[in-house]
Coordinates of C-alpha atoms in Angstrom, one line a residue:
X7 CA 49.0 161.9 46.8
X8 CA 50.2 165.6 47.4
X9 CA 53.2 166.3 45.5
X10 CA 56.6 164.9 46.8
X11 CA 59.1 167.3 48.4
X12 CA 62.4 166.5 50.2
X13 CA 62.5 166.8 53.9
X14 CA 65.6 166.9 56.0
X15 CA 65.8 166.1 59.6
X16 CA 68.6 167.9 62.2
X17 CA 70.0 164.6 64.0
X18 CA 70.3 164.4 67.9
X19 CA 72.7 161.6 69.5
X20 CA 73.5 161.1 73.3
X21 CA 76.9 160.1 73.4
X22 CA 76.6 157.1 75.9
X23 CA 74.1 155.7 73.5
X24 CA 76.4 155.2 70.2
X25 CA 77.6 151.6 70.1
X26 CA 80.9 150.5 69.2
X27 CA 81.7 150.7 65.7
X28 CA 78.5 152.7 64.6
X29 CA 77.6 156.0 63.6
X30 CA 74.9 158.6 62.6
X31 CA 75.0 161.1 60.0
X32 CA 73.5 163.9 61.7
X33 CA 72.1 166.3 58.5
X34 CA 72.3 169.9 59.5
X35 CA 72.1 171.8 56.1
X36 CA 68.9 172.4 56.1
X37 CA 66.7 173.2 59.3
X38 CA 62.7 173.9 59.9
X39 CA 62.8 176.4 57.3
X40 CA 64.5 174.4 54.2
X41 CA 61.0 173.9 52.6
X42 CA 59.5 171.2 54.0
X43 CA 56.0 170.4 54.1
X44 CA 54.1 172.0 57.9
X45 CA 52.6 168.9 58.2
X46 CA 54.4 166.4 60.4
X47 CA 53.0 163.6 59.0
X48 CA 53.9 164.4 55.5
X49 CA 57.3 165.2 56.8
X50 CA 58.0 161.8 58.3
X51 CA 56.7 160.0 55.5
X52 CA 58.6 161.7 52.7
X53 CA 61.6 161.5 55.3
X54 CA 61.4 158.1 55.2
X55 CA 60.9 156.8 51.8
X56 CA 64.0 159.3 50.8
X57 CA 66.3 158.1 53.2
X58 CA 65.5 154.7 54.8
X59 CA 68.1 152.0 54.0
X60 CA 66.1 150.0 52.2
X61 CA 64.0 150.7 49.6
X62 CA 60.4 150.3 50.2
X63 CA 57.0 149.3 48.8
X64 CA 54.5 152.5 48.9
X65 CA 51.7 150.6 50.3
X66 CA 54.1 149.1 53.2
X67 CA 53.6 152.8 54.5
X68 CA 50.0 153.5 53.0
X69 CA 48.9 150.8 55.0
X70 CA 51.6 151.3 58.2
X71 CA 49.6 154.9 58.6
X72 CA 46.3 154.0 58.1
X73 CA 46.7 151.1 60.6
X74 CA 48.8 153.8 63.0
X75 CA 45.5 155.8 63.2
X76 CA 42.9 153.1 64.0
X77 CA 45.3 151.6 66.6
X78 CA 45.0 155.5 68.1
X79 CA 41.0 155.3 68.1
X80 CA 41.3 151.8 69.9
X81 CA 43.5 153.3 72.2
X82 CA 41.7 156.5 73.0
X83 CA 38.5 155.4 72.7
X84 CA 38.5 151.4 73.1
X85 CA 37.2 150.7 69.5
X86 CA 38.0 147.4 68.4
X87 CA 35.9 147.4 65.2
X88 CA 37.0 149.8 63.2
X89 CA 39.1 148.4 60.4
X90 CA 40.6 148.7 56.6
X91 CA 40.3 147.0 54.3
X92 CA 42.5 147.0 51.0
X93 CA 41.0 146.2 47.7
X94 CA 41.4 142.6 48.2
X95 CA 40.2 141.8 51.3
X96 CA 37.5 144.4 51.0
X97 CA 36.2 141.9 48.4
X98 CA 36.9 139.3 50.6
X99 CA 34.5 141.3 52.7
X100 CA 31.6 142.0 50.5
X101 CA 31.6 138.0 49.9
X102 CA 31.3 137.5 52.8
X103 CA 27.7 139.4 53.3
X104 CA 26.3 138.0 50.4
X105 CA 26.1 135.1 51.7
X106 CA 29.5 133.4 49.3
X107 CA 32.6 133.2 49.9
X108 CA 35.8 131.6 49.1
X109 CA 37.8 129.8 52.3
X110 CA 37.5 126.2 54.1
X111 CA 34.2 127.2 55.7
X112 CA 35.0 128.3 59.0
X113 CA 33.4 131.5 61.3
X114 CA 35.9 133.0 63.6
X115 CA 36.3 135.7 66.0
X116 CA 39.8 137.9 66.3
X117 CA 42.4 137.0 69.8
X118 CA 45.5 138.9 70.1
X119 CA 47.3 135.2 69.3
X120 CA 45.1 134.6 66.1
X121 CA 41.7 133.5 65.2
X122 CA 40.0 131.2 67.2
X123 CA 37.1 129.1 65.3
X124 CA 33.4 129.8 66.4
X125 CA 32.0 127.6 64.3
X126 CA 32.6 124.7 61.3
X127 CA 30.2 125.0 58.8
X128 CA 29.2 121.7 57.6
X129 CA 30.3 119.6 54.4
X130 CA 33.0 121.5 54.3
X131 CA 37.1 121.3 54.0
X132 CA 37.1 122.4 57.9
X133 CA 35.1 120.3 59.0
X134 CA 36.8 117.2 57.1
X135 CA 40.2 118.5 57.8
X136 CA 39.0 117.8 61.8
X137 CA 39.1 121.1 62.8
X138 CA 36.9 121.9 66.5
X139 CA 35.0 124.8 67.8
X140 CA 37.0 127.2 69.9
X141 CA 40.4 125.4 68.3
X142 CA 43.0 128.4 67.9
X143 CA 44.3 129.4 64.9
X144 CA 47.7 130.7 65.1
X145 CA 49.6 130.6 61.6
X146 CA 48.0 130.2 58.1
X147 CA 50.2 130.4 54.9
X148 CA 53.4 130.5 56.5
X149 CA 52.4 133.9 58.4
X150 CA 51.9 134.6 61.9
X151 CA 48.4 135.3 62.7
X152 CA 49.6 137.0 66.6
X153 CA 48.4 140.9 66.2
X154 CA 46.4 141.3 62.8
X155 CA 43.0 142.1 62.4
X156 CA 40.6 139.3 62.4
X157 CA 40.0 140.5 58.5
X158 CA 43.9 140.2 57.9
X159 CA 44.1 137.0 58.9
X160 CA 40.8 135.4 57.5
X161 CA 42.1 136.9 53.9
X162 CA 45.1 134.5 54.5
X163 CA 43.1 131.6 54.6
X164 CA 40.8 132.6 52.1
X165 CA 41.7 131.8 48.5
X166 CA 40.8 130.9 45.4
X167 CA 39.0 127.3 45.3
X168 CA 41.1 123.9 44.7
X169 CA 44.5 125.9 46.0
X170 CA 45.6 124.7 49.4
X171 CA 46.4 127.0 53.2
X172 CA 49.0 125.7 55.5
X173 CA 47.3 125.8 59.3
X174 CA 48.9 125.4 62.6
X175 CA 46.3 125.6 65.1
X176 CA 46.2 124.7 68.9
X177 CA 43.7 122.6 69.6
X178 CA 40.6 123.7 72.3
X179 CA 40.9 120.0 73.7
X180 CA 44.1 120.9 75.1
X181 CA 46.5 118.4 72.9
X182 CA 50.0 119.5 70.8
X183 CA 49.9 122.1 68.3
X184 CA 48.6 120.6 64.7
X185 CA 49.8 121.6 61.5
X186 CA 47.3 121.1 58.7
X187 CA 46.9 121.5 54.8
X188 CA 43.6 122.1 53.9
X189 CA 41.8 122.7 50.3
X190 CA 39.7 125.7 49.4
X191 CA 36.9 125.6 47.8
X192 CA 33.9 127.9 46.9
X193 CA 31.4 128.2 50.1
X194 CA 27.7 129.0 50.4
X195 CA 26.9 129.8 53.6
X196 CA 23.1 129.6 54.6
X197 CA 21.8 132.1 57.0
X198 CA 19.3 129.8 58.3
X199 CA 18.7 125.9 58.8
X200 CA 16.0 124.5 60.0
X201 CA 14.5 121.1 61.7
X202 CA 12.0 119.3 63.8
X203 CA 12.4 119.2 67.6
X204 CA 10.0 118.0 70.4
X205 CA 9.6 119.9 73.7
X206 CA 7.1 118.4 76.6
X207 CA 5.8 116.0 73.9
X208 CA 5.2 119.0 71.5
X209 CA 6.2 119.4 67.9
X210 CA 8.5 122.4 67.8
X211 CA 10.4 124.0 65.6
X212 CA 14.6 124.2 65.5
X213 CA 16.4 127.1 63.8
X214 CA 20.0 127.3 63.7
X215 CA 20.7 131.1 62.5
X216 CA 24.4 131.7 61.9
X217 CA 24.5 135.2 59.9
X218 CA 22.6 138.2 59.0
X219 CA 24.3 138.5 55.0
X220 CA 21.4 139.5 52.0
X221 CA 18.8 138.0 52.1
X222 CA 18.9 135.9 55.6
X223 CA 15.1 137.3 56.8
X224 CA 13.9 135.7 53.7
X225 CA 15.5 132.8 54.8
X226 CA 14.6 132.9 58.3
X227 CA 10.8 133.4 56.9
X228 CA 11.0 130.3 54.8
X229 CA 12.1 128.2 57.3
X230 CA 9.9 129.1 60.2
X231 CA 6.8 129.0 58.0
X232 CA 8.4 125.2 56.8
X233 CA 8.2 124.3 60.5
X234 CA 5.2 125.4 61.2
X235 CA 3.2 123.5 58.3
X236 CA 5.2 120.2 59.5
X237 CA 3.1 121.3 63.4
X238 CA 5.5 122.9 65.0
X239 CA 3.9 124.7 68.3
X240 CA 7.2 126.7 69.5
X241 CA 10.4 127.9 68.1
X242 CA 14.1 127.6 69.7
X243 CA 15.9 130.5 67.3
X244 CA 19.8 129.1 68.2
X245 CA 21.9 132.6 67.8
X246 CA 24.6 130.8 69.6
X247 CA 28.1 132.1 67.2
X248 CA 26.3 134.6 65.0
X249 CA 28.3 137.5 65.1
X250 CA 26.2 139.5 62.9
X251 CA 25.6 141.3 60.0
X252 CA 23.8 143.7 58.1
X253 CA 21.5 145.8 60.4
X254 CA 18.7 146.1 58.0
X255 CA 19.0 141.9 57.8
X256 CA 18.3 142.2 61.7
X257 CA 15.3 144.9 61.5
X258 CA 13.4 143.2 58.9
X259 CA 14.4 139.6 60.8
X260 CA 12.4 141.4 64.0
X261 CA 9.8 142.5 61.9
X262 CA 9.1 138.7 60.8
X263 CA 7.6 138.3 64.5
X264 CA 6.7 142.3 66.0
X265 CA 3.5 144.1 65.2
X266 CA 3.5 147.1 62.6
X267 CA 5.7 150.6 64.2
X268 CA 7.0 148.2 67.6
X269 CA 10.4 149.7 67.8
X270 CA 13.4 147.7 67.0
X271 CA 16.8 149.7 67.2
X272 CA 17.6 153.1 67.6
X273 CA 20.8 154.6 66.4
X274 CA 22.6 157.6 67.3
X275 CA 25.7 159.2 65.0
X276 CA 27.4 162.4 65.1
X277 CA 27.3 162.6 61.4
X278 CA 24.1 160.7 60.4
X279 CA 22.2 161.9 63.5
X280 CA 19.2 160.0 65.8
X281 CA 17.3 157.1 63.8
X282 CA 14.7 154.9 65.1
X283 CA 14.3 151.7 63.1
X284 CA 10.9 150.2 63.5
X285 CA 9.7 146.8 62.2
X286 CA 7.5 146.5 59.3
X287 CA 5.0 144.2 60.0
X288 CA 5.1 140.8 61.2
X289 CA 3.8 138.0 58.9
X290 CA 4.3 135.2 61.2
X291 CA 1.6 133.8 63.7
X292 CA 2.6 134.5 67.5
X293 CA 3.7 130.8 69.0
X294 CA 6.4 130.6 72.1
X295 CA 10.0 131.9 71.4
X296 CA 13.1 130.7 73.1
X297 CA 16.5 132.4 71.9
X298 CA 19.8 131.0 72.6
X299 CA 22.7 133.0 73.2
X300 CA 26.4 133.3 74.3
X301 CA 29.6 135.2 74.3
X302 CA 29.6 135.0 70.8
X303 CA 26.2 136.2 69.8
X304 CA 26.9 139.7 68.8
X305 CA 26.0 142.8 66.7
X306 CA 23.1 142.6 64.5
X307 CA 22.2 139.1 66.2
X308 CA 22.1 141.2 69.6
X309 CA 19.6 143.6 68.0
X310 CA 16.9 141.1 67.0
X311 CA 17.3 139.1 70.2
X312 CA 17.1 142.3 72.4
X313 CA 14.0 143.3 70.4
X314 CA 11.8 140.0 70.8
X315 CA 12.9 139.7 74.6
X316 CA 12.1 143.9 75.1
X317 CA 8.2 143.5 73.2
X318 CA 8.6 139.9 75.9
X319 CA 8.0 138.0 72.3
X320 CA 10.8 135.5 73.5
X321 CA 12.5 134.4 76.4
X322 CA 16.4 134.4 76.0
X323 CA 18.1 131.3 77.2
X324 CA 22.1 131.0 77.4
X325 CA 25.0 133.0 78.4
X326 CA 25.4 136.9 78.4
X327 CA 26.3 137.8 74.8
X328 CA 29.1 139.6 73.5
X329 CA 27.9 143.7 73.8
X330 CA 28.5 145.2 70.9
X331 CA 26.8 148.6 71.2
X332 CA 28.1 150.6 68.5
X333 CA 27.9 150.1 64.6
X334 CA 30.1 150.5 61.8
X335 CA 29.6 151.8 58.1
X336 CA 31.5 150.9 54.9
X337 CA 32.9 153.6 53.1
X338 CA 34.5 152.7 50.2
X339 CA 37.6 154.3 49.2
X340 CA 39.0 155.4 45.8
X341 CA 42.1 153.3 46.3
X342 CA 39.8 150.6 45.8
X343 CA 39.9 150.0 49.6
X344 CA 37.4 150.7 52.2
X345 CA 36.9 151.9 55.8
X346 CA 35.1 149.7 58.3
X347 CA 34.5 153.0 60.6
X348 CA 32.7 153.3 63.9
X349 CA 29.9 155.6 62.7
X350 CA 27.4 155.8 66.0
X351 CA 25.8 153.8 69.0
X352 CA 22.7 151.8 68.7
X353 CA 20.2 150.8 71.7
X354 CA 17.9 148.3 72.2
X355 CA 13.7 149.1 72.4
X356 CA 14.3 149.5 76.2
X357 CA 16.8 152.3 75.4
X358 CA 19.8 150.2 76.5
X359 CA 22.9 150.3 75.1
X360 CA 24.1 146.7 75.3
X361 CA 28.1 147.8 75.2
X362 CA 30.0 146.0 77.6
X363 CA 28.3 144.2 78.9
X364 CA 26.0 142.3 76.5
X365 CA 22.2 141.0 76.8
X366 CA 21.3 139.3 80.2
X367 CA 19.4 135.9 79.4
X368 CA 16.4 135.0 81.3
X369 CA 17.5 131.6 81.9
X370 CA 21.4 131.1 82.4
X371 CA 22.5 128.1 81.0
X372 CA 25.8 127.1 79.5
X373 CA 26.7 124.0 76.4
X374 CA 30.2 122.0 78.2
X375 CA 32.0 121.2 75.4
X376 CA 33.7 118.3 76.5
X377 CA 30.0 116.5 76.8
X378 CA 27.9 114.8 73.9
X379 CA 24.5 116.2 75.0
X380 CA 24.0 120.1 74.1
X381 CA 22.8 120.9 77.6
X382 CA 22.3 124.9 76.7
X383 CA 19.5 123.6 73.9
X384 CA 18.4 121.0 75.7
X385 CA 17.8 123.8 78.7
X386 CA 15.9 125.7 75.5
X387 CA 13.9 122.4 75.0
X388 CA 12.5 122.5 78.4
X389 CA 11.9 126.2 78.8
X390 CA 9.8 126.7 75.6
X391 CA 8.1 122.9 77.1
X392 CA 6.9 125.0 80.1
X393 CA 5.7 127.8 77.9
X394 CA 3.9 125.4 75.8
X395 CA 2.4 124.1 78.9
X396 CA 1.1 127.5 80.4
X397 CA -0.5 128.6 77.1
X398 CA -2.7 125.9 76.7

């Protein structure tokens, strides 16, 4: 931090706007040339910690600027991704892409009134505390939730395993506010899951893929090639709630089912410049594709669904998807922080950037939540039984 000077302020006060009994100390000893700092943002800052009335915690300010400039960017520029992290819920962070992670096993995406859940992973604390998709979370740990950062306000829930969060959430059924206690514990969250399905009296192939941390194409391999020794004919990839990832997960994901130099992503950055990220070299056997998506499919899950519908290796069933067409970088800070900074665009083989408006499915279809049946799968189901049908 550059070196601390005093700064003095001239004070200014309409007389109509003095309430009774009050006052202001207007300081007038020194002016703009007493020595202060040319740089108005050091000026205020130093201002401040000198003179406020209370005293006041160095990072309370630290982390009022920093948050003062990305509000700006959003703003100006309507980036709601870029984001800081301090030290501790940059780790909270990096657990999270590897795949670990410490919490009640929950994935959420950021409202202005808190986070609401996507999805409850199962055999886990959420999921036995009763918690619902699409349930609102509005307070955890005795904090309000209502204008932080959806990484603010996961690192409130996420603690250290057998300590307990207080949760008031408001309920997606559309019943009274709940206020839970609910035990942490130490989560392992799989990329990929996989099981046997039938379509028009086919074996097929079920893939729930819920994140792109280290490792998930691995995963995704495993499972598919799993399915396929059991007879499966066809695949239904579920990307319903993945929000994404790491963007080399979702290249070498593609690559799993593209030919050698088919285009996956392209990237453009003012500082890194134009990149075009082809696959590698698919080492799975062609068979029908059906991808499911909805509002909450974003990111890295976008990318490899754009890229099997663009090379027509899938047809996309579901709901348009979120349209996130720009991609972040970590850059670590020697606070011990980091910057989760909008870096560049990215576009999909077709040269489309999918920003707002998201991936268009080729079959609209929509799960009701207050029904049993999955009728958005189920939709899958029949679609890849009409593929299987015409490739015979």
């Amino acid at each position: 931090m550059p070196q601390r000077r005093r700064a003095f302020v001239l004070g200014l006060l309409a007389g109509a706007a003095l309430t009774a009994g009050g006052f202001l100390l207007a300081r007038s000893d020194i002016g703009p040339f007493g020595g202060g700092s040319t740089n108005p943002v050091t000026d205020v800052r130093h201002t401040i910690e000198e003179n406020y009335y209370r005293p006041l915690d160095q990072t309370l300010l630290d982390t009022a600027s920093i948050n003062g400039m990305l509000a700006e960017l959003k703003a100006k520029f309507g980036d709601k991704f870029s984001h800081y992290f301090d030290a501790k819920t940059f780790q909270a962070f990096q657990d999270q892409t590897s795949g670990h992670f410490q919490g009640i096993g929950l994935t959420v995406d950021g409202t202005k009134r808190g986070l609401r859940v996507v999805r409850v992973l199962p055999k886990t604390p959420a999921e036995r505390a009763g918690i619902q998709r699409n349930d609102l979370i509005v307070m955890a740990a005795g904090r309000s939730l209502k204008g932080l950062s959806a990484d603010a306000a996961s690192s409130l829930i996420k603690g250290q395993p057998g300590t307990a969060v207080k949760l008031r959430l408001i309920p997606a059924d559309g019943s009274g506010p709940r206020n839970l206690t609910v035990d942490r514990a130490s989560v392992r969250l799989p990329a990929v899951r996989g099981f046997m399905s039938h379509a028009a009296g086919q074996k097929v192939g079920y893939v729930r893929f819920v994140t792109f941390s280290a490792g998930a194409h691995g995963e995704l391999e495993s499972a598919v090639k799993r399915l396929e020794t059991h007879g499966a004919k066809g695949l239904v990839i579920d990307m319903r709630g993945n929000g994404g990832g790491l963007l080399d997960e979702a290249v070498l994901s593609a690559s799993l089912f593209l030919h050698e130099g088919q285009l996956v992503v392209s990237t453009k950055s003012r500082t890194q410049g134009s990149r075009d990220y082809d696959a590698v070299g698919g080492t799975l056997p062609r068979v029908p594709i059906v991808m499911l998506i909805d509002r909450d499919t974003a990111s890295a899950a976008e990318i490899l669904t754009a890229a099997l519908q663009d090379h027509n290796v899938a047809t996309v069933v579901g709901t348009r998807s979120y349209g996130k067409g720009v991609f972040q970088d970590v850059i670590q800070l020697a606070s011990g922080g980091a910057l989760d900074l909008t870096v560049g665009r990215y576009f999909t083989p077709d040269g489309i950037s999918l920003a707002p408006r998201g991936i268009k499915p080729d079959v609209y279809a929509k799960d009701d939540l207050q029904t049993k049946p999955d009728e958005a799968l189920q939709r899958g189901l029949t679609v890849l039984g009409n593929e299987l049908k015409t490739s015979k």
